[in-house]
Structure formats: C-alpha cells, structure tokens
Coordinates of C-alpha atoms in Angstrom, one line a residue:
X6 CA -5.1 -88.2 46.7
X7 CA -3.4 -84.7 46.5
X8 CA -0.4 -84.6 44.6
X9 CA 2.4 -81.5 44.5
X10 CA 2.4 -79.8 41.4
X11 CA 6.0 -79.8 41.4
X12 CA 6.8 -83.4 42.4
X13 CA 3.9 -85.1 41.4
X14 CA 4.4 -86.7 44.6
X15 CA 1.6 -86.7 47.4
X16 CA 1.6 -84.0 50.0
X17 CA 1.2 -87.0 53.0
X18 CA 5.1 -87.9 52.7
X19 CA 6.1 -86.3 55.5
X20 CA 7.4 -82.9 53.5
X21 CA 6.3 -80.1 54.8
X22 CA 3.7 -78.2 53.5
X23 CA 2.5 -74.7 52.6
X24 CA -0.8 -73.3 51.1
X25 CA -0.4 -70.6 48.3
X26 CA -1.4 -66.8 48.2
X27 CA -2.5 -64.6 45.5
X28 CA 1.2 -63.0 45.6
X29 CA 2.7 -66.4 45.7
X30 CA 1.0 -68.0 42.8
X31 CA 1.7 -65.3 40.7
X32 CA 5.3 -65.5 41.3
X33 CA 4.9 -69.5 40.5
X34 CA 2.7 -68.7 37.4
X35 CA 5.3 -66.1 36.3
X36 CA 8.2 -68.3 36.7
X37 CA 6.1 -71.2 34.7
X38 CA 5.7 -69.2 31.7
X39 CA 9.9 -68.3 31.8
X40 CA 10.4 -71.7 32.4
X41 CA 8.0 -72.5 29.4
X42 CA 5.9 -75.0 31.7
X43 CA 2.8 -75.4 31.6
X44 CA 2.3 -75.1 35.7
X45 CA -0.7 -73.1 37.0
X46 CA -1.5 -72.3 40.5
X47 CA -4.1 -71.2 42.4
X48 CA -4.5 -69.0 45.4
X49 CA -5.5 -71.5 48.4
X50 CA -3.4 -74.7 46.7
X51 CA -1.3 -76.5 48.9
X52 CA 2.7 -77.9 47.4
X53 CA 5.8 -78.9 49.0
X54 CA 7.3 -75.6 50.9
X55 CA 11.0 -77.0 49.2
X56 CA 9.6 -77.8 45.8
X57 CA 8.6 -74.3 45.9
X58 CA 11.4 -72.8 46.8
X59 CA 13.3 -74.6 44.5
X60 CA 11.4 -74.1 41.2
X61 CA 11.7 -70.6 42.0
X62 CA 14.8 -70.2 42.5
X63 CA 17.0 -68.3 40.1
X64 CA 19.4 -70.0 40.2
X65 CA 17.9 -73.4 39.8
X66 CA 15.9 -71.1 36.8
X67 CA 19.4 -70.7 34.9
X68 CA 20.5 -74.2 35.4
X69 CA 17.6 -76.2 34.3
X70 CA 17.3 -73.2 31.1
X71 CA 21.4 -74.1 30.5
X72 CA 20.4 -77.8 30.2
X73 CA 17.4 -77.1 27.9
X74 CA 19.7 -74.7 25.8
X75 CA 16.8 -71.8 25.8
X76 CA 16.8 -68.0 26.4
X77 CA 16.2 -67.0 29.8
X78 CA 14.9 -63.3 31.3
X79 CA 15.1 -63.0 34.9
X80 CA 12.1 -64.4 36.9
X81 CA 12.4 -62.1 39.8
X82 CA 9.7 -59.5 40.2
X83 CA 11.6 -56.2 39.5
X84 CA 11.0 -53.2 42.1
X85 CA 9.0 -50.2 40.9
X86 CA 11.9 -47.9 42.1
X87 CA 13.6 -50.1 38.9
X88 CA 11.4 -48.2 36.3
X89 CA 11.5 -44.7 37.9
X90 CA 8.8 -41.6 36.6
X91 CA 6.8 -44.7 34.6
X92 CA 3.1 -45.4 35.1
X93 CA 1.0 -47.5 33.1
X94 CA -1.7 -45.0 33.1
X95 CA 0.4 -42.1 31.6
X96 CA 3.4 -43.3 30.2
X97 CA 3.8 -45.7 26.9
X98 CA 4.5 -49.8 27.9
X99 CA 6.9 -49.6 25.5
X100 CA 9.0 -46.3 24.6
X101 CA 8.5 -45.1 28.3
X102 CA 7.8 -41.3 26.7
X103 CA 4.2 -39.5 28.4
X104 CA 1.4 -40.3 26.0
X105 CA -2.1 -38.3 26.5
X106 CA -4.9 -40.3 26.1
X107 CA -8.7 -39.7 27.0
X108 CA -11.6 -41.2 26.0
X109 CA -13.5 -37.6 24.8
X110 CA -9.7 -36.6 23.6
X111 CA -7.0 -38.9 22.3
X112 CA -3.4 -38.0 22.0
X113 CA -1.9 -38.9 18.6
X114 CA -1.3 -42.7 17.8
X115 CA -2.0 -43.6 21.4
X116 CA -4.0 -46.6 22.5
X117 CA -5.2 -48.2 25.2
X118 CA -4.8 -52.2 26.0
X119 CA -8.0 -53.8 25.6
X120 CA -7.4 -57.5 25.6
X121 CA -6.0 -59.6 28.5
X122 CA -3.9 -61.9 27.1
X123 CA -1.7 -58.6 25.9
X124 CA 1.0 -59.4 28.7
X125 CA 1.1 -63.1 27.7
X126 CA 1.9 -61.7 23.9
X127 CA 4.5 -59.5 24.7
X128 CA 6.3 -61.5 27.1
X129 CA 6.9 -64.1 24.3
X130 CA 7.9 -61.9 21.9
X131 CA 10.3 -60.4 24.4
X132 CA 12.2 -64.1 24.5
X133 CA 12.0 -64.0 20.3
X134 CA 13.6 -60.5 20.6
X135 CA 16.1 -61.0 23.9
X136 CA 17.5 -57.4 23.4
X137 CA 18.1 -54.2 25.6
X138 CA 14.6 -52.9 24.6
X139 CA 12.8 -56.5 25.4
X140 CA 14.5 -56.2 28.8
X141 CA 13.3 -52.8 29.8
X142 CA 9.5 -53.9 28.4
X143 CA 9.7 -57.3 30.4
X144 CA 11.0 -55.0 33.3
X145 CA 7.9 -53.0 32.9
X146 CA 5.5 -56.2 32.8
X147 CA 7.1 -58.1 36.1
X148 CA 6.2 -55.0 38.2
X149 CA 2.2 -54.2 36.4
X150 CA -0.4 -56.1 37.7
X151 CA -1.4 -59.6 36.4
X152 CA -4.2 -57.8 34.2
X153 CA -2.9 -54.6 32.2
X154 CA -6.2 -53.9 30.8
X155 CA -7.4 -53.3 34.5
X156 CA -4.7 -51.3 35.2
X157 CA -5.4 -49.0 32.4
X158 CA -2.3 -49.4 30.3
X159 CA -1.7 -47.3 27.5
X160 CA 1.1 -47.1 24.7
X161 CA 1.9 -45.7 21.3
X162 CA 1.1 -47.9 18.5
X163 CA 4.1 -46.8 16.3
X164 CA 6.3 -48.5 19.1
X165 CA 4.2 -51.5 19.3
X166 CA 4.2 -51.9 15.8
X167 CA 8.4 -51.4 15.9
X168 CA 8.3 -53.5 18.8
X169 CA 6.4 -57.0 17.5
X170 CA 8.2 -56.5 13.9
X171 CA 12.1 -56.2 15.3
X172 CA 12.7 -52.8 15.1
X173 CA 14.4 -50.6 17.5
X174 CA 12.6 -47.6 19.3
X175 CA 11.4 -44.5 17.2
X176 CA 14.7 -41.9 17.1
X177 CA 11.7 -39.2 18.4
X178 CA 11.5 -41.4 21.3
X179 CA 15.1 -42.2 22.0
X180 CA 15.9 -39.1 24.3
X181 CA 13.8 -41.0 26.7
X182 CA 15.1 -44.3 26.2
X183 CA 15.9 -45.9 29.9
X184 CA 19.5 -46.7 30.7
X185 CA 21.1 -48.6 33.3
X186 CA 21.6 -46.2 36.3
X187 CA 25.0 -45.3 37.9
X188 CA 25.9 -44.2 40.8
X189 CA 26.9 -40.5 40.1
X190 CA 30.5 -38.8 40.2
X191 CA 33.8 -40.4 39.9
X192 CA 33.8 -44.5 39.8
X193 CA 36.2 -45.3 42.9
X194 CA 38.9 -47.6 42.9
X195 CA 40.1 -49.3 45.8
X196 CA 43.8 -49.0 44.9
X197 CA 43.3 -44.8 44.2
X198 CA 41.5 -44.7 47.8
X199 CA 44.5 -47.0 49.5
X200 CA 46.6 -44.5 48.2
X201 CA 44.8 -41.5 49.1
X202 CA 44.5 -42.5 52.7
X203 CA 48.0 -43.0 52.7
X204 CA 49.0 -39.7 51.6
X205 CA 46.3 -38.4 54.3
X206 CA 48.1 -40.2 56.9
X207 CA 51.1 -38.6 55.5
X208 CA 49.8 -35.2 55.6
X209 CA 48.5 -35.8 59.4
X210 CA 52.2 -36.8 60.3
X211 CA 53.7 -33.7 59.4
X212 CA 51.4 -30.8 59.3
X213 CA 53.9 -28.3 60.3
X214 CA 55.8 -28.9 56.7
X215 CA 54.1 -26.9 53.9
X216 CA 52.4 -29.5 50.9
X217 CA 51.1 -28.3 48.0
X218 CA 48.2 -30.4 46.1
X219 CA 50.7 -30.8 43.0
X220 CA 53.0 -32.4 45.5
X221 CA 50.4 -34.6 47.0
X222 CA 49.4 -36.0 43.5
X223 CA 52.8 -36.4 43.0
X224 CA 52.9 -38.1 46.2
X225 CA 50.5 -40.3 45.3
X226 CA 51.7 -41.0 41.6
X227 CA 54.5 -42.7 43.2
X228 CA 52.4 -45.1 44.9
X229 CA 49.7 -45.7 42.8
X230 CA 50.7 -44.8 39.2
X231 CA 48.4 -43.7 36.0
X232 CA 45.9 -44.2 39.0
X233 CA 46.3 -40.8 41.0
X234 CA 43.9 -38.1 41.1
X235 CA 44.1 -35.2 39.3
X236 CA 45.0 -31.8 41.2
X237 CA 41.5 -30.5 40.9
X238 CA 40.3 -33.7 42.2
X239 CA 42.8 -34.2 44.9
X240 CA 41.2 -30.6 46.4
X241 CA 37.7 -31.9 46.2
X242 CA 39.0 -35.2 48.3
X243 CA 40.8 -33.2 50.8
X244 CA 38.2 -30.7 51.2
X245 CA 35.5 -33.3 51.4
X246 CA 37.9 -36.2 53.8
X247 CA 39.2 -32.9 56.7
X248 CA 36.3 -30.3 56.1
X249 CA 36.7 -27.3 57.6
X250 CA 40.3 -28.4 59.2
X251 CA 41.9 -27.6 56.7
X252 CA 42.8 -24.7 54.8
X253 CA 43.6 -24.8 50.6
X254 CA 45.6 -21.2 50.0
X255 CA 48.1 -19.2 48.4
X256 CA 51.4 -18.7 50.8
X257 CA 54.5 -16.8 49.6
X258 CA 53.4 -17.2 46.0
X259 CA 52.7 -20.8 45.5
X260 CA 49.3 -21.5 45.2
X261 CA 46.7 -24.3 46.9
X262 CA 49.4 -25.1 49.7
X263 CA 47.3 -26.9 52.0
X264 CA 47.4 -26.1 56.1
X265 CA 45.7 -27.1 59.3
X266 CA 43.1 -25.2 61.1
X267 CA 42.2 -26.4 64.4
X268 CA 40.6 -24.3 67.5
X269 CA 40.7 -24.2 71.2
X270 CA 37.7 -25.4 71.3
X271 CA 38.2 -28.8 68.8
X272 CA 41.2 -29.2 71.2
X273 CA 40.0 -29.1 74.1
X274 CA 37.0 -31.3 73.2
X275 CA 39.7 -34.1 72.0
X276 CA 41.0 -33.7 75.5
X277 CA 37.8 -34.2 77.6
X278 CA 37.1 -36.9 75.3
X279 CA 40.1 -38.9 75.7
X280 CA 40.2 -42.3 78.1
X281 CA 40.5 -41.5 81.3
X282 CA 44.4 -42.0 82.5
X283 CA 44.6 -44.2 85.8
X284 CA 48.0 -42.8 86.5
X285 CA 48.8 -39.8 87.6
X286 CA 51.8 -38.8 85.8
X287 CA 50.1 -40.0 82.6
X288 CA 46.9 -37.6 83.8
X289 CA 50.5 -34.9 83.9
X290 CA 51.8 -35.7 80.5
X291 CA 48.2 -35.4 78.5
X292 CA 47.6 -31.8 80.2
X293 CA 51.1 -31.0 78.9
X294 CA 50.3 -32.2 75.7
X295 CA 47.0 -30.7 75.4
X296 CA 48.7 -27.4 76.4
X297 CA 51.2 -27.5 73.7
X298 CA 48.7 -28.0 71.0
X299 CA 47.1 -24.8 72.1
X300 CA 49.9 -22.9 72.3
X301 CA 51.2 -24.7 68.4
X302 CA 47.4 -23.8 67.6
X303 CA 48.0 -19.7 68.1
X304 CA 51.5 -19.9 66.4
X305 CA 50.1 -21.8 63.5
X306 CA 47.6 -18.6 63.5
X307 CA 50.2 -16.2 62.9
X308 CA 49.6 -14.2 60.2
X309 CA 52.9 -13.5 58.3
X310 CA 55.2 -14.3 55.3
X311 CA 58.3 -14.8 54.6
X312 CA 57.3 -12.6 51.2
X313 CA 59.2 -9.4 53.1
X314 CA 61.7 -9.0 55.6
X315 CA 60.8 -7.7 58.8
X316 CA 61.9 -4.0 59.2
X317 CA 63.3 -2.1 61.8
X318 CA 60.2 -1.3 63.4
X319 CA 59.4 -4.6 63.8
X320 CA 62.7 -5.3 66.1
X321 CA 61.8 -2.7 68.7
X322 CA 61.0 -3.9 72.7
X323 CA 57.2 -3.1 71.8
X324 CA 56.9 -5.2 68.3
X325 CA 58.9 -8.3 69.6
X326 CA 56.9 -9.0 72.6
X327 CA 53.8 -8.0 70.8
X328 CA 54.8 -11.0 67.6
X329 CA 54.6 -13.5 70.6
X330 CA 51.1 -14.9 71.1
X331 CA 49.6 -14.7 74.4
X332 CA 49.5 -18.2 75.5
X333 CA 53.2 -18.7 75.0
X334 CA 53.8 -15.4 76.4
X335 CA 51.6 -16.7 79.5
X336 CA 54.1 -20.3 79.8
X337 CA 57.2 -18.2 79.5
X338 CA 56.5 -15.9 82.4
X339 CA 55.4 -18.4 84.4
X340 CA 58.9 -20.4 83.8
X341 CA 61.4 -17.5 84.2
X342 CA 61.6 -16.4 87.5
X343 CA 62.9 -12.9 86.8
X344 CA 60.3 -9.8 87.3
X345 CA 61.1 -8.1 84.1
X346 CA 61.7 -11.0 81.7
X347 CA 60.5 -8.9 78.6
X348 CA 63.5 -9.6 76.9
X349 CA 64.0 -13.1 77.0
X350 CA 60.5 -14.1 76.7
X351 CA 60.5 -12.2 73.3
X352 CA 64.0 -14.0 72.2
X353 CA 62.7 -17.4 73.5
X354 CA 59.2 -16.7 72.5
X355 CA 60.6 -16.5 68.9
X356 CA 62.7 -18.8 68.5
X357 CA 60.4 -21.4 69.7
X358 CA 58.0 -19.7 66.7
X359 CA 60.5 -19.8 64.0
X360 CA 61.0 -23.7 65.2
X361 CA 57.8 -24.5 64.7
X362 CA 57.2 -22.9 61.4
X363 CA 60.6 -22.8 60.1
X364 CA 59.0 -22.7 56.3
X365 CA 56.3 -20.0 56.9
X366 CA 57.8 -17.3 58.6
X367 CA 60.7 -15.1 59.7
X368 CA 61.3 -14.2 63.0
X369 CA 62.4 -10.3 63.4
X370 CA 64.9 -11.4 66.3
X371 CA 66.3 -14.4 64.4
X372 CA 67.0 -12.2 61.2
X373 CA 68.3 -9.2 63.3
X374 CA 70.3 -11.1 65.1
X375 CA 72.2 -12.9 62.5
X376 CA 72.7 -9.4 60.2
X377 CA 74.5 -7.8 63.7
X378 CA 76.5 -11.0 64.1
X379 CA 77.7 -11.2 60.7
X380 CA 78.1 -7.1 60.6
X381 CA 80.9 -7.5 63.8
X382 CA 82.6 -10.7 63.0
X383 CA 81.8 -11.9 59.2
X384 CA 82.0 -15.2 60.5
X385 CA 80.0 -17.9 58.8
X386 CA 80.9 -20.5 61.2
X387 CA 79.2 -18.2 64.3
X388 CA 76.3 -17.8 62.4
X389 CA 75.6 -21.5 61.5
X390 CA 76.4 -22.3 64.8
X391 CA 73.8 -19.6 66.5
X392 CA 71.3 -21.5 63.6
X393 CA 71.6 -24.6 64.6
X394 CA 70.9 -23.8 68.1
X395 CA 67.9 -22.6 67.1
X396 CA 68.5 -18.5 67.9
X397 CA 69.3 -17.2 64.9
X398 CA 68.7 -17.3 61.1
X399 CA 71.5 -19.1 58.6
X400 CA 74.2 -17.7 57.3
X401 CA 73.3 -18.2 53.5
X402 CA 69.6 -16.1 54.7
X403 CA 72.0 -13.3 55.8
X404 CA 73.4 -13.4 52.2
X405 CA 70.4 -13.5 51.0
X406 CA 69.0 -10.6 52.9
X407 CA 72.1 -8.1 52.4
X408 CA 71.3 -9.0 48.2
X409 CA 67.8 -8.3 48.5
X410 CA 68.3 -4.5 50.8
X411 CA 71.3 -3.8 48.0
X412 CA 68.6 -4.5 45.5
X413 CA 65.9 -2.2 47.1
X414 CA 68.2 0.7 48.1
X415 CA 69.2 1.4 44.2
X416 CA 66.8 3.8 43.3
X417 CA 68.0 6.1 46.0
X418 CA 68.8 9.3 44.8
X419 CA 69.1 13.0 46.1
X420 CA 65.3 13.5 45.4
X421 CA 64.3 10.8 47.6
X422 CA 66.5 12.0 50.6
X423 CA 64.7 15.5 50.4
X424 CA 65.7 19.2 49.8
X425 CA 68.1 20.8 52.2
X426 CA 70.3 17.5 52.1
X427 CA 73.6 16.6 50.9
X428 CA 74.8 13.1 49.5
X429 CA 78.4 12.2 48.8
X430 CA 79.4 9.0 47.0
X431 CA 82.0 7.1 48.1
X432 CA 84.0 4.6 46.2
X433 CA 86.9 2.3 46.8
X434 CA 88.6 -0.5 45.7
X435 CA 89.5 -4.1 47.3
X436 CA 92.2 -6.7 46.0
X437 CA 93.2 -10.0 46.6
X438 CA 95.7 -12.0 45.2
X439 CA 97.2 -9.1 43.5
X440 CA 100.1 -11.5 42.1
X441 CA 99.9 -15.2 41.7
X442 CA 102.0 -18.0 39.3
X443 CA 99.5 -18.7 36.9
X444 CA 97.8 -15.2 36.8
X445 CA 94.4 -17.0 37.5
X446 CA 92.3 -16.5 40.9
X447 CA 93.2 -12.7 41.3
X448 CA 90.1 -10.6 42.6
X449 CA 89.3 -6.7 42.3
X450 CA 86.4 -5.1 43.6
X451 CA 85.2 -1.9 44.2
X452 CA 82.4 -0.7 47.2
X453 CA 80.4 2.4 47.2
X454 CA 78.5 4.2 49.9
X455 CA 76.4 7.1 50.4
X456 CA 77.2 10.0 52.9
X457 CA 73.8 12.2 53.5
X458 CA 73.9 15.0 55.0
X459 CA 71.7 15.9 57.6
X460 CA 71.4 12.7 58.5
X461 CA 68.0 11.1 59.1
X462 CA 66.0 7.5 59.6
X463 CA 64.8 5.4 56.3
X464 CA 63.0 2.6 57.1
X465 CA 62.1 0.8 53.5
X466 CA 60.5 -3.1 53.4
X467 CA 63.0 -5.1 51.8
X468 CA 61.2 -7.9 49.6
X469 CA 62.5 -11.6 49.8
X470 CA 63.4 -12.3 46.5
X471 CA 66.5 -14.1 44.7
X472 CA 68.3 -11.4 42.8
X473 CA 71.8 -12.6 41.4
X474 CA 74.7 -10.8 41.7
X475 CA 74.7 -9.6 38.1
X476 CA 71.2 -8.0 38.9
X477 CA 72.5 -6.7 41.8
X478 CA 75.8 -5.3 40.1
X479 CA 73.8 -3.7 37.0
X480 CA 71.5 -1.5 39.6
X481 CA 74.6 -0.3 41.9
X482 CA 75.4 2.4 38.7
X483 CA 76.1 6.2 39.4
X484 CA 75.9 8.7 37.3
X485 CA 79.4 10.0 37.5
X486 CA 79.0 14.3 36.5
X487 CA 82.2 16.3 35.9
X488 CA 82.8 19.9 37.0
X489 CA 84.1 22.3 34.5
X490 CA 85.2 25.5 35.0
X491 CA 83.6 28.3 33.9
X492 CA 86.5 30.9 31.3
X493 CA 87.5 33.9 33.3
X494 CA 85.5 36.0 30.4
X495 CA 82.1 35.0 32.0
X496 CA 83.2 36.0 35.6
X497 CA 81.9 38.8 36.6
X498 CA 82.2 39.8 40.4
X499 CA 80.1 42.4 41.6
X500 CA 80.0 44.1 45.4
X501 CA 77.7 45.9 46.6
X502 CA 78.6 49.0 48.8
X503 CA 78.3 48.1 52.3
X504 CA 75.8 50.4 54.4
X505 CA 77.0 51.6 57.7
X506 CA 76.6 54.2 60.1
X507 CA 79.3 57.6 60.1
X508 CA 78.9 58.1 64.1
X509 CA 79.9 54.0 64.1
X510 CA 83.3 54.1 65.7
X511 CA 86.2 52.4 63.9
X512 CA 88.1 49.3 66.0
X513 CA 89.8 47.8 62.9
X514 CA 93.3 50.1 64.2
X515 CA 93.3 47.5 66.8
X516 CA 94.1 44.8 64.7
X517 CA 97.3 46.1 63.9
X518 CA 98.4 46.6 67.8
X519 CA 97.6 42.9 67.9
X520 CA 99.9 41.8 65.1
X521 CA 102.5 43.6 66.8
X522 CA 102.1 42.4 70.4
X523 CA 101.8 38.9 69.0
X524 CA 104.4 38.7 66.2
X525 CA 107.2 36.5 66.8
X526 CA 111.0 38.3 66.9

C-alpha cells in the first residue's frame, strides 16, 4: 500500500491527492536538504496535496527549524532578476567577478565544476558559514540548475579556497561584491509627503499671493519638524508634483518665487470636462467662472514689476488702455453702455489688475492717481480711503514714491538740463512749534527747488527702492558759489566807434521837443 512521504499515512484516506513534477520535486528535494531530512522525491510520485504544501511552506520551515534550534536559509527559489549580470558560464559561483575560461585558453586560477555533488558541498558549508557571502552563494545555487556541472559552472579557486576555509572575499574582488539593492533617490517618509501635500494644497488655495520655496520649507518645518525638505529638494518636488504649471523665478529681486502658469487651452479643457450641470443657472454660473479664469489667466501674464515706477509715459490715454489685456478690455465694453468708454475701462480695467496682483505689480493709474491726490489736498485720510476702495495706491506708497523720485533727481545739474539753459535754486525755510514749555518738539526745515529756464519735459524712471530720509537728506546738497567783485584796477571798458552813414539824417533833436511837451508844470 502507498504511503505519503510526508505523513507516512496511505494516500486512500480520503485526502486529496497530487502527482509530482520535475519542478515540483526539486522544490521538495531542496526544502529536504534545508530542513536536514532525508526526503527524496521523484518526478511522477503521488503525496497528500496539503502535506505538500505544508512542508513547504516557509513559514512552517522557520517554525519546525525554531523548535529544532538549527540555522535556517530561505527555501524559496530566488528569481534570476535577484542575481542581476551573473551567469554560471562566465561569471565566478562565488565572488560574482567575470572569469575567462576555455578549454584551449584558461584564464588565471579559474576552474570549472567537475563533480556533481559540488552544489550538495557548498550548500552545507553555507549553513556552517551563515554569513552575508553564504547568502549571496546559496542565492546563486537556488536559481542554477539541479546539476552545475551540466550547466557549465565555473569559479576562481582563490575564492573557493577563501570560501570553504572562513575567509571573506579577496579585497581584488570586493568592488564587485553584490549588495542589497535600493530603490534609488531619496527614501520617502510618509509624514514628509503628508506634509508636502499639505503645503501643495496650500499653495493651490492661494496662487495669487507670491511664495518663495524658503517660505514653503518653512511652511512645512512647522508641520513636520527636522523632517522637511531642503530648498533644493522642495524645487525638485514642485517641479516634479505641478510640471509645467508652474513657474520657479526671480520677481523683484527675490529669487525661486514660485507662480502659476495655466493656458486657455488647459482652461477650457477643465471646462468641457466638467459634469454636465442639470440646471440652468448652474450651466450660467460655470461659464462665468470659466470666463473669469481666462480673463485672471491674461492678467497673471502680465509682464511687469514693481522693481520701477511707472513713468509719465505710461499714464497717457494710449498706454493705459493698451496695460489692459484684451479679454478684460472685451467684458468691460460689453458692460458699460457708453460709446466712448476709453476712460473708464482703463481706470476699471486697472484697478481690477492691481486687485488681483496686489503683490506683483503697480498699476500707472493707481500710482498717478494717489501722487495728484496727495499733491492738491495732502490728505492721508483721502488717500487711504481711495485705497481701500480699491482705486488708488496707499498713502504710505505715495511716501514711498516722492522718497524714491527725490532720490533719483539728485544728480541733476546744469549739464544735464543742456546748454542754452538757466537753473535757479530756490530755498526756504518751514517752522513749527517755534516756541513751546519745555523747548522740546520744535521743528525747522528748509525746501529747495529748481527753476530751469527754458523750460522743457524730463521723463526719468524712478526705481522702487527704500532710501531713508538720511540718504535722502545727504544727496539734496548744493554747491553754494559766491560772487566776488572784480577791483576797479582790472576794469577796463572799451567802445568801439560806432559806424554810421554822414547823409543819415539826425532825429535825436526830437527827443528834446518831447521832454518838453510831456514835462509836468
């Protein structure tokens, strides 16, 4: 009666029953040998389908090798793609390196196998060993065939020799030494990409506010810790995560500020692609909406800076309808009902510009605006006012501007206004609080100007910058040049004799009839 060779029960039980393969006995022989049995199978022999699947098993492996208190390798047949660049035919079994071998034309200390019970020796001496360099070899004999003198395998008998008396790998061969594999590039951790998908959210939410990459690391320093990525790696995420969305630059002298790009076209794909709206007014509302990121698409393509004030030039009829892009130009018309609306398409046009990007940009109305306002009335309260309504710049950016052209006018001198011109200085004085208790709080100042004679147009960019009023103060200096007179000694009048005709008839007698007629008595 036929027994299992696992059970040493018989097969009529009422188990069920499969018949062994080549493949499949060699896995049971395999696993025999690391379970130091003494179990061979062969192809065509029939077991118990669970008893083989259990003796097989790794896990059962560790467990029964935990109770017997023995060194264990894996049983599993490794993958070839686990040894990668190694055949048996070129490379050594043991040290992995190339080794040339040829029967006419051996390379140096190479050998071929020539015995079959090789693999059988070096698997046992790989459980004696149970190191990193038994591992790899076992590695190497779970994936060659059942016969390595068949297959042809070669190897360097300086590593065998190393190998069966307990040495480590020759140092000529270490370069070549196999390693565990890892997956290239930065490990990830989950708590780093939480974080990072939060600050991307973040940036989403607000793309009209200007973010640096230092500021997003900062960002997310406060939400994940010593676990943030560095700046250089924080541009390699957000290039990699948006693509070609997004924009890493230098604006207004800060450098890798990061902005959105997106095209009429991405747009208008998102918008064909959207669920289709059952209600009409909703149908109403995504038009309006899809409209509004085209028109915030063109503004966001403005090219300008806040680097220089806008000059007079730029505040003409022409310039301040040109600054508006088309497509807003194109809603505003179509809203005001006037013919000629030039005017207050331009003044709406930019004000809705310098609300979108109030951090990018300075609109030439908005400034201009604000300077004439503050030129008339000097009110601070007007000009806040006009800012928070949107249609003018701030009060503190007038300052700031009247500083900055003060700054950039210093170097004007009589050269620079041309020959055939005449400049005049003019100074006074101001004071407040001439007298007061304490003798503290009193204020004297002095204010210049220029007269030029013939008058003419300058028109100069005026850089945004932050002078203080000591810088500015230091640069409003004239060269103050006395006039002395010249002694009488050195003046020497000369006249030259006057050429006229002698018929030339005299009417200077006249002159004296007219003092008469017209003198008072």
């Amino acid at each position: 009666m036929d027994a299992c060779v696992f059970c040493r029960v018989s097969l009529l039980n009422g188990e069920e029953i499969t018949q062994l393969r080549e493949k499949g006995c060699n896995t049971v022989n395999r696993t025999s040998q690391t379970r130091n049995d003494t179990i061979v199978t062969t192809p065509g022999q029939k077991v118990h389908q669970k008893c083989r699947r259990d003796y097989i098993n790794a896990n059962s492996i560790k467990k029964d090798m935990r109770d017997k208190d023995v060194s264990i390798t894996e049983p599993t047949r490794d993958l070839r793609s686990s040894t990668p660049d190694f055949e048996f035919q070129k490379n050594c079994l043991f040290c992995g390196c190339f080794a040339k071998f040829s029967e006419s034309k051996r390379g140096i200390d190479v050998f071929p196998v020539r015995t079959t019970d090789f693999s059988n020796t070096l698997r046992n001496i790989c459980k004696e060993r149970n190191d990193e360099w038994s591992e790899i070899v076992l590695r190497r004999l779970n994936i060659a065939p059942s016969d390595l003198h068949a297959a042809d395998a070669i190897y360097h008998q300086t590593c065998s020799v190393n190998f069966r008396t307990g040495k480590q790998i020759h140092v000529s061969k270490q370069a070549n030494k196999e390693v565990k594999r890892t997956t290239p590039g930065r490990p990830k951790e989950d708590s780093s990409e939480k974080a990072f998908l939060q600050i991307v959210r973040q940036l989403e939410e607000t793309q009209d506010e200007l973010a640096s990459v230092s500021d997003l690391v900062q960002a997310m320093e406060d939400i994940c810790g010593d676990k943030a990525y560095s700046v250089v790696h924080m541009k390699k995420r957000l290039q990699t995560y948006f693509g070609s969305d997004i924009i890493i630059t230098e604006v207004n002298g800060k450098p890798n500020i990061v902005t959105f790009r997106r095209t009429a076209s991405s747009i208008l794909n998102e918008f064909y692609r959207r669920p289709s709206s059952k209600s009409p007014e909703e149908e109403k509302l995504s038009m309006i909406e899809t409209a509004a990121k085209l028109i915030k698409a063109d503004i966001m393509s403005l090219k300008d800076s806040k680097a220089v004030y806008p000059s007079s030039v730029d505040i003409n009829s022409e310039q301040n309808i040109t600054f508006v892009p088309d497509s807003l130009q194109t809603l505003l018309r179509t809203l005001f009902s006037q013919n000629d609306s030039s005017v207050k398409v331009a003044s709406v046009g930019q004000a809705i510009i310098q609300a979108s990007r109030p951090r990018t940009l300075i609109a030439p109305l908005q400034i201009a605006l604000s300077v004439q306002m503050h030129h008339h009335f000097g009110s601070r309260f007007l000009l806040d006012t006009l800012n928070t309504l949107g249609f003018a710049s701030s009060y503190t950016e007038v300052q700031r501007f009247e500083l900055n052209a003060a700054a950039a006018a210093h170097d004007r001198t009589n050269t620079q206004f041309g020959n055939g011109t005449f400049v005049q200085y003019i100074a006074d004085n101001v004071d407040h609080n001439l007298r007061t208790l304490d003798g503290h709080g009193t204020f004297h100042g002095m204010g210049m100007i220029a007269a030029v004679t013939p008058g003419f147009r300058l028109d100069k960019a005026v850089p945004r910058l932050s002078p203080t009023l000591k810088e500015v103060s230091d640069l409003a200096k004239i060269n103050i040049e006395y006039y002395k007179m010249q002694s009488k000694q050195s003046l020497q009048a000369e006249f030259a004799t006057m050429n006229y005709e002698p018929n030339m008839i005299d009417t200077t007698w006249k002159l004296d009839l007219l003092s008469k007629v017209c003198w008072p008595f």
